mmCIF file of C-alpha atoms in Angstrom:
data_model
loop_
_atom_site.group_PDB
_atom_site.id
_atom_site.type_symbol
_atom_site.label_atom_id
_atom_site.label_comp_id
_atom_site.label_asym_id
_atom_site.label_seq_id
_atom_site.Cartn_x
_atom_site.Cartn_y
_atom_site.Cartn_z
ATOM 1 C CA MET A 18 155.497 64.270 59.930
ATOM 2 C CA LYS A 19 154.336 67.289 61.886
ATOM 3 C CA ALA A 20 154.103 69.350 58.706
ATOM 4 C CA ILE A 21 152.057 66.583 57.069
ATOM 5 C CA LEU A 22 149.606 66.486 59.976
ATOM 6 C CA GLN A 23 149.235 70.274 59.949
ATOM 7 C CA THR A 24 148.592 70.298 56.221
ATOM 8 C CA ARG A 25 146.083 67.483 56.511
ATOM 9 C CA PHE A 26 144.181 69.191 59.322
ATOM 10 C CA ILE A 27 143.949 72.366 57.246
ATOM 11 C CA HIS A 28 142.484 70.323 54.412
ATOM 12 C CA LEU A 29 140.027 68.547 56.723
ATOM 13 C CA LYS A 30 138.741 71.838 58.124
ATOM 14 C CA LYS A 31 137.575 72.818 54.655
ATOM 15 C CA HIS A 32 136.109 69.432 53.735
ATOM 16 C CA TRP A 33 135.065 67.880 57.058
ATOM 17 C CA GLY A 34 131.399 67.666 56.041
ATOM 18 C CA SER A 35 132.143 65.719 52.882
ATOM 19 C CA LEU A 36 134.637 63.473 54.671
ATOM 20 C CA LEU A 37 132.202 62.658 57.478
ATOM 21 C CA PHE A 38 129.438 61.907 54.989
ATOM 22 C CA TRP A 39 131.491 59.443 52.947
ATOM 23 C CA LEU A 40 132.937 57.781 56.059
ATOM 24 C CA LEU A 41 129.464 57.078 57.454
ATOM 25 C CA PHE A 42 127.781 56.501 54.109
ATOM 26 C CA PRO A 43 128.416 52.698 53.943
ATOM 27 C CA ILE A 44 126.998 52.138 57.432
ATOM 28 C CA ILE A 45 123.916 54.300 56.903
ATOM 29 C CA ALA A 46 123.208 52.959 53.416
ATOM 30 C CA THR A 47 123.573 49.322 54.509
ATOM 31 C CA LEU A 48 121.325 49.741 57.558
ATOM 32 C CA THR A 49 118.729 51.511 55.407
ATOM 33 C CA ILE A 50 118.703 48.820 52.732
ATOM 34 C CA MET A 51 118.585 45.973 55.250
ATOM 35 C CA GLY A 52 115.751 47.694 57.109
ATOM 36 C CA LEU A 53 113.754 48.168 53.894
ATOM 37 C CA THR A 54 114.293 44.591 52.710
ATOM 38 C CA ASN A 55 113.324 43.155 56.101
ATOM 39 C CA SER A 56 110.186 45.290 56.045
ATOM 40 C CA LEU A 57 109.348 44.141 52.516
ATOM 41 C CA GLN A 58 109.903 40.513 53.478
ATOM 42 C CA GLN A 59 107.574 40.937 56.431
ATOM 43 C CA ASP A 60 104.934 42.639 54.293
ATOM 44 C CA SER A 61 105.234 39.961 51.600
ATOM 45 C CA LYS A 62 104.035 37.237 53.955
ATOM 46 C CA VAL A 63 100.526 35.985 53.276
ATOM 47 C CA PRO A 64 98.056 37.418 55.860
ATOM 48 C CA VAL A 65 95.882 34.670 57.338
ATOM 49 C CA GLY A 66 93.161 35.024 59.972
ATOM 50 C CA ILE A 67 92.873 32.440 62.734
ATOM 51 C CA VAL A 68 89.776 32.154 64.927
ATOM 52 C CA VAL A 69 89.983 29.980 68.037
ATOM 53 C CA GLU A 70 86.632 28.953 69.485
ATOM 54 C CA GLU A 71 88.212 27.019 72.351
ATOM 55 C CA THR A 72 91.383 27.504 74.372
ATOM 56 C CA THR A 73 92.325 23.897 74.976
ATOM 57 C CA PRO A 74 96.030 22.964 74.914
ATOM 58 C CA MET A 75 95.684 21.094 71.623
ATOM 59 C CA ALA A 76 93.974 24.015 69.885
ATOM 60 C CA LEU A 77 96.594 26.460 71.151
ATOM 61 C CA ASP A 78 99.396 24.130 70.006
ATOM 62 C CA LEU A 79 97.847 24.117 66.535
ATOM 63 C CA VAL A 80 97.812 27.920 66.475
ATOM 64 C CA ASP A 81 101.472 28.037 67.549
ATOM 65 C CA SER A 82 102.422 25.590 64.783
ATOM 66 C CA ILE A 83 100.662 27.741 62.172
ATOM 67 C CA LYS A 84 102.353 30.900 63.477
ATOM 68 C CA GLN A 85 105.777 29.315 63.079
ATOM 69 C CA THR A 86 105.270 28.924 59.341
ATOM 70 C CA PRO A 87 107.619 31.464 57.698
ATOM 71 C CA ILE A 88 105.489 32.221 54.626
ATOM 72 C CA ILE A 89 102.392 33.488 56.441
ATOM 73 C CA ARG A 90 101.537 36.254 58.872
ATOM 74 C CA VAL A 91 98.916 35.091 61.359
ATOM 75 C CA GLU A 92 96.247 37.459 62.664
ATOM 76 C CA GLN A 93 94.345 35.952 65.594
ATOM 77 C CA LEU A 94 90.897 37.569 65.561
ATOM 78 C CA SER A 95 87.260 37.002 66.418
ATOM 79 C CA GLU A 96 85.099 35.440 63.723
ATOM 80 C CA ASP A 97 83.306 38.682 62.859
ATOM 81 C CA GLU A 98 86.548 40.668 62.620
ATOM 82 C CA ALA A 99 88.211 37.974 60.511
ATOM 83 C CA LEU A 100 85.326 37.735 58.048
ATOM 84 C CA THR A 101 85.110 41.525 57.774
ATOM 85 C CA GLN A 102 88.808 41.782 56.948
ATOM 86 C CA LEU A 103 88.450 38.920 54.475
ATOM 87 C CA GLU A 104 85.661 40.783 52.680
ATOM 88 C CA GLN A 105 87.885 43.862 52.566
ATOM 89 C CA HIS A 106 90.697 41.687 51.148
ATOM 90 C CA GLN A 107 92.969 42.446 54.108
ATOM 91 C CA LEU A 108 93.281 38.705 54.697
ATOM 92 C CA ASP A 109 93.961 35.989 52.160
ATOM 93 C CA SER A 110 91.881 33.402 54.010
ATOM 94 C CA VAL A 111 90.378 32.606 57.405
ATOM 95 C CA PHE A 112 90.579 29.346 59.390
ATOM 96 C CA ILE A 113 88.344 28.669 62.374
ATOM 97 C CA ILE A 114 89.355 26.071 64.940
ATOM 98 C CA ARG A 115 85.904 24.947 65.969
ATOM 99 C CA GLU A 116 84.738 24.287 69.469
ATOM 100 C CA GLY A 117 85.233 20.674 70.491
ATOM 101 C CA TYR A 118 88.442 20.356 68.470
ATOM 102 C CA GLU A 119 90.385 18.557 71.185
ATOM 103 C CA GLU A 120 87.466 16.339 72.109
ATOM 104 C CA GLN A 121 86.928 15.274 68.508
ATOM 105 C CA ILE A 122 90.649 14.636 68.024
ATOM 106 C CA LYS A 123 90.763 12.385 71.092
ATOM 107 C CA LYS A 124 87.827 10.426 69.696
ATOM 108 C CA GLY A 125 89.743 9.893 66.467
ATOM 109 C CA SER A 126 87.366 11.996 64.363
ATOM 110 C CA ARG A 127 88.724 13.961 61.406
ATOM 111 C CA ASN A 128 85.546 15.605 60.175
ATOM 112 C CA ARG A 129 84.534 19.234 60.647
ATOM 113 C CA LEU A 130 87.473 20.147 62.845
ATOM 114 C CA ILE A 131 88.484 23.245 60.902
ATOM 115 C CA LYS A 132 86.207 25.655 59.074
ATOM 116 C CA SER A 133 87.735 27.865 56.404
ATOM 117 C CA TYR A 134 86.769 30.891 54.315
ATOM 118 C CA ARG A 135 88.327 32.439 51.258
ATOM 119 C CA SER A 136 87.559 35.216 48.789
ATOM 120 C CA ASP A 137 87.831 35.554 45.029
ATOM 121 C CA LEU A 138 91.315 37.050 45.519
ATOM 122 C CA SER A 139 92.643 34.317 47.808
ATOM 123 C CA PHE A 140 95.701 33.283 45.800
ATOM 124 C CA ALA A 141 97.413 31.223 48.526
ATOM 125 C CA TYR A 142 94.402 29.447 50.021
ATOM 126 C CA SER A 143 95.139 25.951 48.690
ATOM 127 C CA PRO A 144 98.742 25.555 49.954
ATOM 128 C CA ILE A 145 97.877 27.149 53.297
ATOM 129 C CA ALA A 146 94.849 24.886 53.725
ATOM 130 C CA GLU A 147 97.021 21.853 52.982
ATOM 131 C CA MET A 148 99.548 23.048 55.550
ATOM 132 C CA VAL A 149 96.877 23.516 58.237
ATOM 133 C CA MET A 150 95.430 20.081 57.521
ATOM 134 C CA SER A 151 98.900 18.537 57.808
ATOM 135 C CA TYR A 152 99.121 19.875 61.360
ATOM 136 C CA VAL A 153 95.662 18.489 62.118
ATOM 137 C CA GLN A 154 96.713 15.105 60.738
ATOM 138 C CA GLN A 155 99.680 15.125 63.112
ATOM 139 C CA ASP A 156 97.255 15.404 66.020
ATOM 140 C CA THR A 157 94.966 12.705 64.638
ATOM 141 C CA GLY A 158 97.968 10.466 63.968
ATOM 142 C CA ARG A 159 99.089 10.789 67.568
ATOM 143 C CA THR A 160 95.547 10.036 68.721
ATOM 144 C CA LYS A 161 95.472 6.904 66.614
ATOM 145 C CA ALA A 162 98.733 5.835 68.227
ATOM 146 C CA VAL A 163 97.248 6.472 71.662
ATOM 147 C CA LEU A 164 94.148 4.387 70.892
ATOM 148 C CA THR A 165 96.281 1.572 69.496
ATOM 149 C CA ILE A 166 98.592 1.527 72.534
ATOM 150 C CA GLN A 167 95.662 1.618 74.946
ATOM 151 C CA GLU A 168 93.985 -1.236 73.084
ATOM 152 C CA LEU A 169 97.161 -3.311 73.222
ATOM 153 C CA SER A 170 97.549 -2.436 76.886
ATOM 154 C CA GLU A 171 94.074 -3.784 77.604
ATOM 155 C CA GLN A 172 94.810 -7.008 75.690
ATOM 156 C CA TYR A 173 98.136 -7.526 77.462
ATOM 157 C CA ALA A 174 97.317 -6.033 80.808
ATOM 158 C CA ASN A 175 99.838 -8.196 82.602
ATOM 159 C CA THR A 176 102.835 -6.876 80.651
ATOM 160 C CA GLY A 177 103.033 -3.451 82.247
ATOM 161 C CA GLY A 178 101.237 -0.404 83.607
ATOM 162 C CA ASN A 179 98.748 1.775 81.730
ATOM 163 C CA TRP A 180 99.940 4.943 80.039
ATOM 164 C CA THR A 181 97.796 8.061 80.017
ATOM 165 C CA TRP A 182 96.855 9.888 76.818
ATOM 166 C CA GLU A 183 99.158 12.842 77.669
ATOM 167 C CA GLU A 184 102.131 10.574 78.385
ATOM 168 C CA ILE A 185 101.800 8.810 75.049
ATOM 169 C CA VAL A 186 101.466 12.096 73.120
ATOM 170 C CA ASP A 187 104.488 13.579 74.903
ATOM 171 C CA LYS A 188 106.515 10.486 74.120
ATOM 172 C CA SER A 189 105.421 10.704 70.476
ATOM 173 C CA LYS A 190 106.585 14.310 70.238
ATOM 174 C CA ALA A 191 109.901 13.403 71.872
ATOM 175 C CA VAL A 192 110.484 10.595 69.357
ATOM 176 C CA GLU A 193 109.686 12.961 66.473
ATOM 177 C CA ALA A 194 112.194 15.505 67.776
ATOM 178 C CA GLU A 195 114.927 12.930 68.362
ATOM 179 C CA GLU A 196 114.517 10.949 65.160
ATOM 180 C CA ASN A 197 113.947 13.928 62.800
ATOM 181 C CA LEU A 198 111.066 12.119 61.137
ATOM 182 C CA LEU A 199 110.083 13.465 57.707
ATOM 183 C CA GLN A 200 112.442 16.402 58.070
ATOM 184 C CA THR A 201 115.215 17.646 55.790
ATOM 185 C CA SER A 202 117.990 20.039 56.678
ATOM 186 C CA PHE A 203 119.242 22.630 54.201
ATOM 187 C CA THR A 204 121.353 25.767 54.371
ATOM 188 C CA PHE A 205 121.433 29.027 52.484
ATOM 189 C CA LEU A 206 124.502 30.195 50.605
ATOM 190 C CA ASN A 207 127.269 31.456 52.948
ATOM 191 C CA ALA A 208 125.390 30.285 56.063
ATOM 192 C CA GLN A 209 128.050 29.585 58.672
ATOM 193 C CA THR A 210 125.887 28.429 61.578
ATOM 194 C CA GLU A 211 122.569 26.690 62.151
ATOM 195 C CA GLU A 212 121.079 30.013 63.170
ATOM 196 C CA ASP A 213 122.217 31.540 59.874
ATOM 197 C CA ALA A 214 120.749 28.622 57.977
ATOM 198 C CA ASN A 215 117.323 29.167 59.519
ATOM 199 C CA ARG A 216 117.407 32.894 58.901
ATOM 200 C CA PHE A 217 116.894 33.995 55.310
ATOM 201 C CA VAL A 218 117.943 37.478 54.259
ATOM 202 C CA LEU A 219 117.556 38.921 50.783
ATOM 203 C CA PHE A 220 120.967 40.630 50.844
ATOM 204 C CA ASN A 221 124.188 39.833 52.641
ATOM 205 C CA PRO A 222 124.757 42.935 54.814
ATOM 206 C CA TRP A 223 128.539 42.672 54.557
ATOM 207 C CA GLY A 224 128.281 42.380 50.785
ATOM 208 C CA VAL A 225 126.126 45.505 50.585
ATOM 209 C CA TRP A 226 128.495 47.321 52.936
ATOM 210 C CA ALA A 227 131.502 46.303 50.835
ATOM 211 C CA ILE A 228 130.027 47.814 47.661
ATOM 212 C CA PHE A 229 129.199 51.110 49.358
ATOM 213 C CA SER A 230 132.568 51.070 51.111
ATOM 214 C CA ILE A 231 134.387 50.839 47.783
ATOM 215 C CA LEU A 232 132.500 53.862 46.475
ATOM 216 C CA SER A 233 133.061 55.881 49.650
ATOM 217 C CA THR A 234 136.792 55.094 49.613
ATOM 218 C CA PHE A 235 137.059 56.343 46.039
ATOM 219 C CA MET A 236 135.253 59.542 47.008
ATOM 220 C CA VAL A 237 137.437 60.158 50.060
ATOM 221 C CA MET A 238 140.687 59.532 48.201
ATOM 222 C CA ASP A 239 140.010 62.276 45.654
ATOM 223 C CA TRP A 240 142.315 64.480 47.744
ATOM 224 C CA ILE A 241 145.248 62.860 45.923
ATOM 225 C CA ILE A 242 144.239 64.491 42.649
ATOM 226 C CA ARG A 243 143.719 67.823 44.375
ATOM 227 C CA GLU A 244 147.146 67.646 46.028
ATOM 228 C CA ARG A 245 148.861 66.866 42.701
ATOM 229 C CA ARG A 246 147.780 70.086 41.027
ATOM 230 C CA LYS A 247 150.668 72.017 39.532
ATOM 231 C CA SER A 248 149.674 75.166 41.399
ATOM 232 C CA LEU A 249 150.419 73.420 44.719
ATOM 233 C CA SER A 250 153.762 71.861 43.774
ATOM 234 C CA PRO A 251 155.972 74.772 45.001
ATOM 235 C CA ARG A 252 154.971 74.210 48.629
ATOM 236 C CA PHE A 253 156.819 70.878 48.737
ATOM 237 C CA PHE A 254 160.124 72.737 48.438
ATOM 238 C CA PHE A 255 159.360 74.419 51.748
ATOM 239 C CA MET A 256 158.087 71.219 53.392
ATOM 240 C CA ARG A 257 161.338 69.399 52.497
ATOM 241 C CA ILE A 258 159.476 66.262 51.458
ATOM 242 C CA ALA A 259 158.936 64.615 48.096
ATOM 243 C CA LEU A 260 155.423 64.607 46.692
ATOM 244 C CA LYS A 261 155.203 60.826 46.618
ATOM 245 C CA SER A 262 156.343 60.452 50.203
ATOM 246 C CA TYR A 263 153.797 63.070 51.164
ATOM 247 C CA LEU A 264 150.999 61.195 49.428
ATOM 248 C CA LEU A 265 151.950 57.833 50.921
ATOM 249 C CA ARG A 266 152.167 59.174 54.459
ATOM 250 C CA ASN A 267 148.805 60.872 54.123
ATOM 251 C CA ALA A 268 147.337 57.671 52.719
ATOM 252 C CA MET A 269 148.491 55.880 55.879
ATOM 253 C CA LEU A 270 146.665 58.467 57.972
ATOM 254 C CA TYR A 271 143.493 57.820 55.991
ATOM 255 C CA LEU A 272 144.015 54.077 56.373
ATOM 256 C CA LEU A 273 144.089 54.503 60.137
ATOM 257 C CA LEU A 274 140.916 56.615 59.989
ATOM 258 C CA PHE A 275 139.133 54.012 57.861
ATOM 259 C CA ILE A 276 140.155 51.213 60.241
ATOM 260 C CA ILE A 277 138.594 53.099 63.145
ATOM 261 C CA ILE A 278 135.372 53.485 61.159
ATOM 262 C CA ASP A 279 135.464 49.789 60.224
ATOM 263 C CA ILE A 280 135.701 48.800 63.881
ATOM 264 C CA VAL A 281 132.689 51.003 64.571
ATOM 265 C CA THR A 282 130.909 49.297 61.656
ATOM 266 C CA ILE A 283 131.502 45.833 63.121
ATOM 267 C CA ALA A 284 130.065 46.978 66.448
ATOM 268 C CA VAL A 285 127.029 48.614 64.788
ATOM 269 C CA PHE A 286 126.258 45.539 62.680
ATOM 270 C CA PHE A 287 126.566 43.337 65.745
ATOM 271 C CA LYS A 288 124.118 45.533 67.660
ATOM 272 C CA SER A 289 121.654 46.356 64.879
ATOM 273 C CA LEU A 290 121.771 43.346 62.539
ATOM 274 C CA GLY A 291 122.920 40.582 64.878
ATOM 275 C CA GLU A 292 126.028 39.854 62.823
ATOM 276 C CA ALA A 293 128.495 37.655 64.692
ATOM 277 C CA VAL A 294 131.877 39.152 65.557
ATOM 278 C CA THR A 295 134.823 36.798 65.056
ATOM 279 C CA LEU A 296 138.553 37.155 64.555
ATOM 280 C CA VAL A 297 138.123 35.790 61.043
ATOM 281 C CA LEU A 298 135.664 38.578 60.231
ATOM 282 C CA ILE A 299 137.890 41.267 61.754
ATOM 283 C CA PHE A 300 140.949 40.177 59.758
ATOM 284 C CA ALA A 301 138.845 39.874 56.602
ATOM 285 C CA VAL A 302 137.538 43.436 57.064
ATOM 286 C CA LEU A 303 141.033 44.816 57.686
ATOM 287 C CA SER A 304 142.411 43.002 54.636
ATOM 288 C CA PHE A 305 139.535 44.258 52.520
ATOM 289 C CA ARG A 306 140.086 47.808 53.754
ATOM 290 C CA LEU A 307 143.764 47.674 52.805
ATOM 291 C CA THR A 308 142.899 46.316 49.358
ATOM 292 C CA VAL A 309 140.282 48.974 48.640
ATOM 293 C CA LEU A 310 142.420 51.856 49.874
ATOM 294 C CA MET A 311 145.423 50.792 47.813
ATOM 295 C CA GLY A 312 143.193 50.348 44.771
ATOM 296 C CA ALA A 313 141.738 53.833 45.209
ATOM 297 C CA PHE A 314 145.254 55.216 45.702
ATOM 298 C CA LEU A 315 146.454 53.696 42.437
ATOM 299 C CA LEU A 316 143.396 54.958 40.562
ATOM 300 C CA ALA A 317 143.917 58.475 41.922
ATOM 301 C CA ILE A 318 147.583 58.634 40.920
ATOM 302 C CA TRP A 319 146.742 57.283 37.463
ATOM 303 C CA ILE A 320 144.055 59.899 36.707
ATOM 304 C CA ASN A 321 144.741 63.632 36.752
ATOM 305 C CA LYS A 322 141.235 65.098 36.390
ATOM 306 C CA LEU A 323 138.509 64.873 39.025
ATOM 307 C CA PRO A 324 135.519 64.397 36.650
ATOM 308 C CA VAL A 325 137.278 61.479 34.976
ATOM 309 C CA TYR A 326 138.203 60.035 38.360
ATOM 310 C CA TYR A 327 134.615 60.261 39.625
ATOM 311 C CA GLY A 328 133.333 58.644 36.435
ATOM 312 C CA PHE A 329 135.792 55.759 36.711
ATOM 313 C CA SER A 330 134.921 55.350 40.389
ATOM 314 C CA PHE A 331 131.189 54.935 39.781
ATOM 315 C CA VAL A 332 131.652 52.663 36.761
ATOM 316 C CA LEU A 333 134.189 50.483 38.571
ATOM 317 C CA THR A 334 131.972 50.228 41.655
ATOM 318 C CA LEU A 335 128.983 49.245 39.519
ATOM 319 C CA LEU A 336 131.052 46.647 37.671
ATOM 320 C CA ILE A 337 132.292 45.117 40.923
ATOM 321 C CA ALA A 338 128.738 45.077 42.296
ATOM 322 C CA ILE A 339 127.560 43.128 39.238
ATOM 323 C CA ILE A 340 130.324 40.510 39.018
ATOM 324 C CA SER A 341 131.004 40.080 42.743
ATOM 325 C CA GLY A 342 127.710 38.452 43.699
ATOM 326 C CA ALA A 343 127.458 40.738 46.735
ATOM 327 C CA ILE A 344 124.024 41.986 45.662
ATOM 328 C CA LEU A 345 122.925 39.987 42.611
ATOM 329 C CA PRO A 346 123.364 36.192 42.329
ATOM 330 C CA THR A 347 126.113 35.314 39.861
ATOM 331 C CA GLU A 348 126.371 31.529 40.106
ATOM 332 C CA GLY A 349 125.221 31.010 36.498
ATOM 333 C CA LEU A 350 127.484 33.776 35.201
ATOM 334 C CA ILE A 351 130.525 32.471 37.090
ATOM 335 C CA SER A 352 129.923 28.909 35.909
ATOM 336 C CA ARG A 353 129.852 30.166 32.326
ATOM 337 C CA TYR A 354 132.773 32.580 32.659
ATOM 338 C CA PRO A 355 135.034 31.257 35.474
ATOM 339 C CA TRP A 356 137.650 33.951 34.832
ATOM 340 C CA LEU A 357 135.284 36.523 36.333
ATOM 341 C CA GLN A 358 135.896 34.981 39.757
ATOM 342 C CA LEU A 359 139.629 35.589 39.395
ATOM 343 C CA GLY A 360 138.999 39.281 38.740
ATOM 344 C CA ASN A 361 136.573 39.679 41.613
ATOM 345 C CA PRO A 362 138.215 41.712 44.402
ATOM 346 C CA LEU A 363 135.326 40.968 46.752
ATOM 347 C CA ALA A 364 135.612 37.173 46.494
ATOM 348 C CA PRO A 365 138.022 36.764 49.447
ATOM 349 C CA PHE A 366 136.065 39.162 51.660
ATOM 350 C CA LEU A 367 132.676 37.563 50.944
ATOM 351 C CA SER A 368 134.248 34.221 51.863
ATOM 352 C CA LYS A 369 135.638 35.780 55.067
ATOM 353 C CA GLU A 370 139.209 35.301 53.863
ATOM 354 C CA ILE A 371 142.258 37.539 53.542
ATOM 355 C CA GLY A 372 142.878 38.733 49.989
ATOM 356 C CA TYR A 373 146.611 38.127 49.771
ATOM 357 C CA GLU A 374 146.712 38.197 45.974
ATOM 358 C CA TRP A 375 145.172 41.644 45.561
ATOM 359 C CA ASN A 376 147.178 43.122 48.438
ATOM 360 C CA ILE A 377 150.460 41.790 47.062
ATOM 361 C CA LEU A 378 149.626 43.022 43.564
ATOM 362 C CA PHE A 379 148.747 46.521 44.757
ATOM 363 C CA VAL A 380 151.835 46.745 46.994
ATOM 364 C CA ILE A 381 154.063 45.828 44.032
ATOM 365 C CA LEU A 382 152.385 48.421 41.786
ATOM 366 C CA ILE A 383 152.720 51.150 44.403
ATOM 367 C CA ALA A 384 156.356 50.224 45.028
ATOM 368 C CA ILE A 385 157.152 50.370 41.297
ATOM 369 C CA TRP A 386 155.436 53.741 41.005
ATOM 370 C CA PHE A 387 157.251 55.106 44.035
ATOM 371 C CA VAL A 388 160.714 53.924 42.945
ATOM 372 C CA ARG A 389 160.322 55.193 39.406
ATOM 373 C CA LYS A 390 159.315 58.602 40.610
ATOM 374 C CA GLU A 391 162.188 58.792 43.060
ATOM 375 C CA LYS A 392 164.684 57.839 40.321
ATOM 376 C CA ARG A 393 163.304 60.533 38.070
ATOM 377 C CA ASN A 394 163.827 63.128 40.803
ATOM 378 C CA VAL A 395 167.405 61.992 41.345
ATOM 379 C CA LYS A 396 168.240 62.305 37.643
ATOM 380 C CA GLY A 397 166.692 65.742 37.536
ATOM 381 C CA ALA A 398 168.837 66.840 40.492
#
């Protein structure tokens, strides 16, 4: 084992830059892609200008409700600034909450509460205007309830005490929150928690990482082809170890190195992307790492030339990226060709499961290869 470590360290001294690059490549590439997609999602929101002419609680609550809408980006400006940006097409539309909004709402009036502006290029004005008016109707609906309750209270004054306007509105909001009125719950694909369901991301970060991790593993494991060159075979007589044993032991060293990097990856994704860390995820990552490394090992012992190996590596990675659903949706393709799911090595990992089938298959193939080679050496002796 000491001779193996010495030989491996000599190899790493010559190729440490390449090794470090491919080890960190999945992390860096995933963080870059997730950062770009989050930025694009933020930029793709419709810019809307909001002008508040009064700072009453009801007007500010309306602004907060509009800001919570995921499809728009609210810019709270003065009227002159908002109209200037609208003319320059920096805003899709402008909505002005006019002075006296709360007073008019409490009187039950629905007219001239909101003033709006749009330009010739305002493509999202209609749905946004409908959304804003729906929030206004919530306030007017609560006011109507207040007026009705106060009227009934005056007619039946002996049945109980009088409720204030604020108390009735607060009670109305509490009932809405408790009863889930006019609200539907839905979840995105692979959402495990309520927080995940409310957070939409274009790509699954672990799916993106898995694709890049497959490619990086192939690139790192090219040392197998280099070590199998005929010009290097005489040294194994002096090391007193069979070539296959040498390759397997070195592969275990690389497995340990990859596991360390994977643990770092879990910590980085937790810190940078807010990905939850669970035992299920950790075991799924370790199982996936074992599967990918054994697959790269088998590919490297099957191919003898580096250019061919690199070509197979890129083609195989691209194929897995297409059929796995890690980057592109494949529900329609899988429903039409169900057998593709059986040949998808990423399916267990994306479902946060341990890929027993692939691991068992690869272990059997490696064992057969190892035993056959050992028998051949015995016969030759």
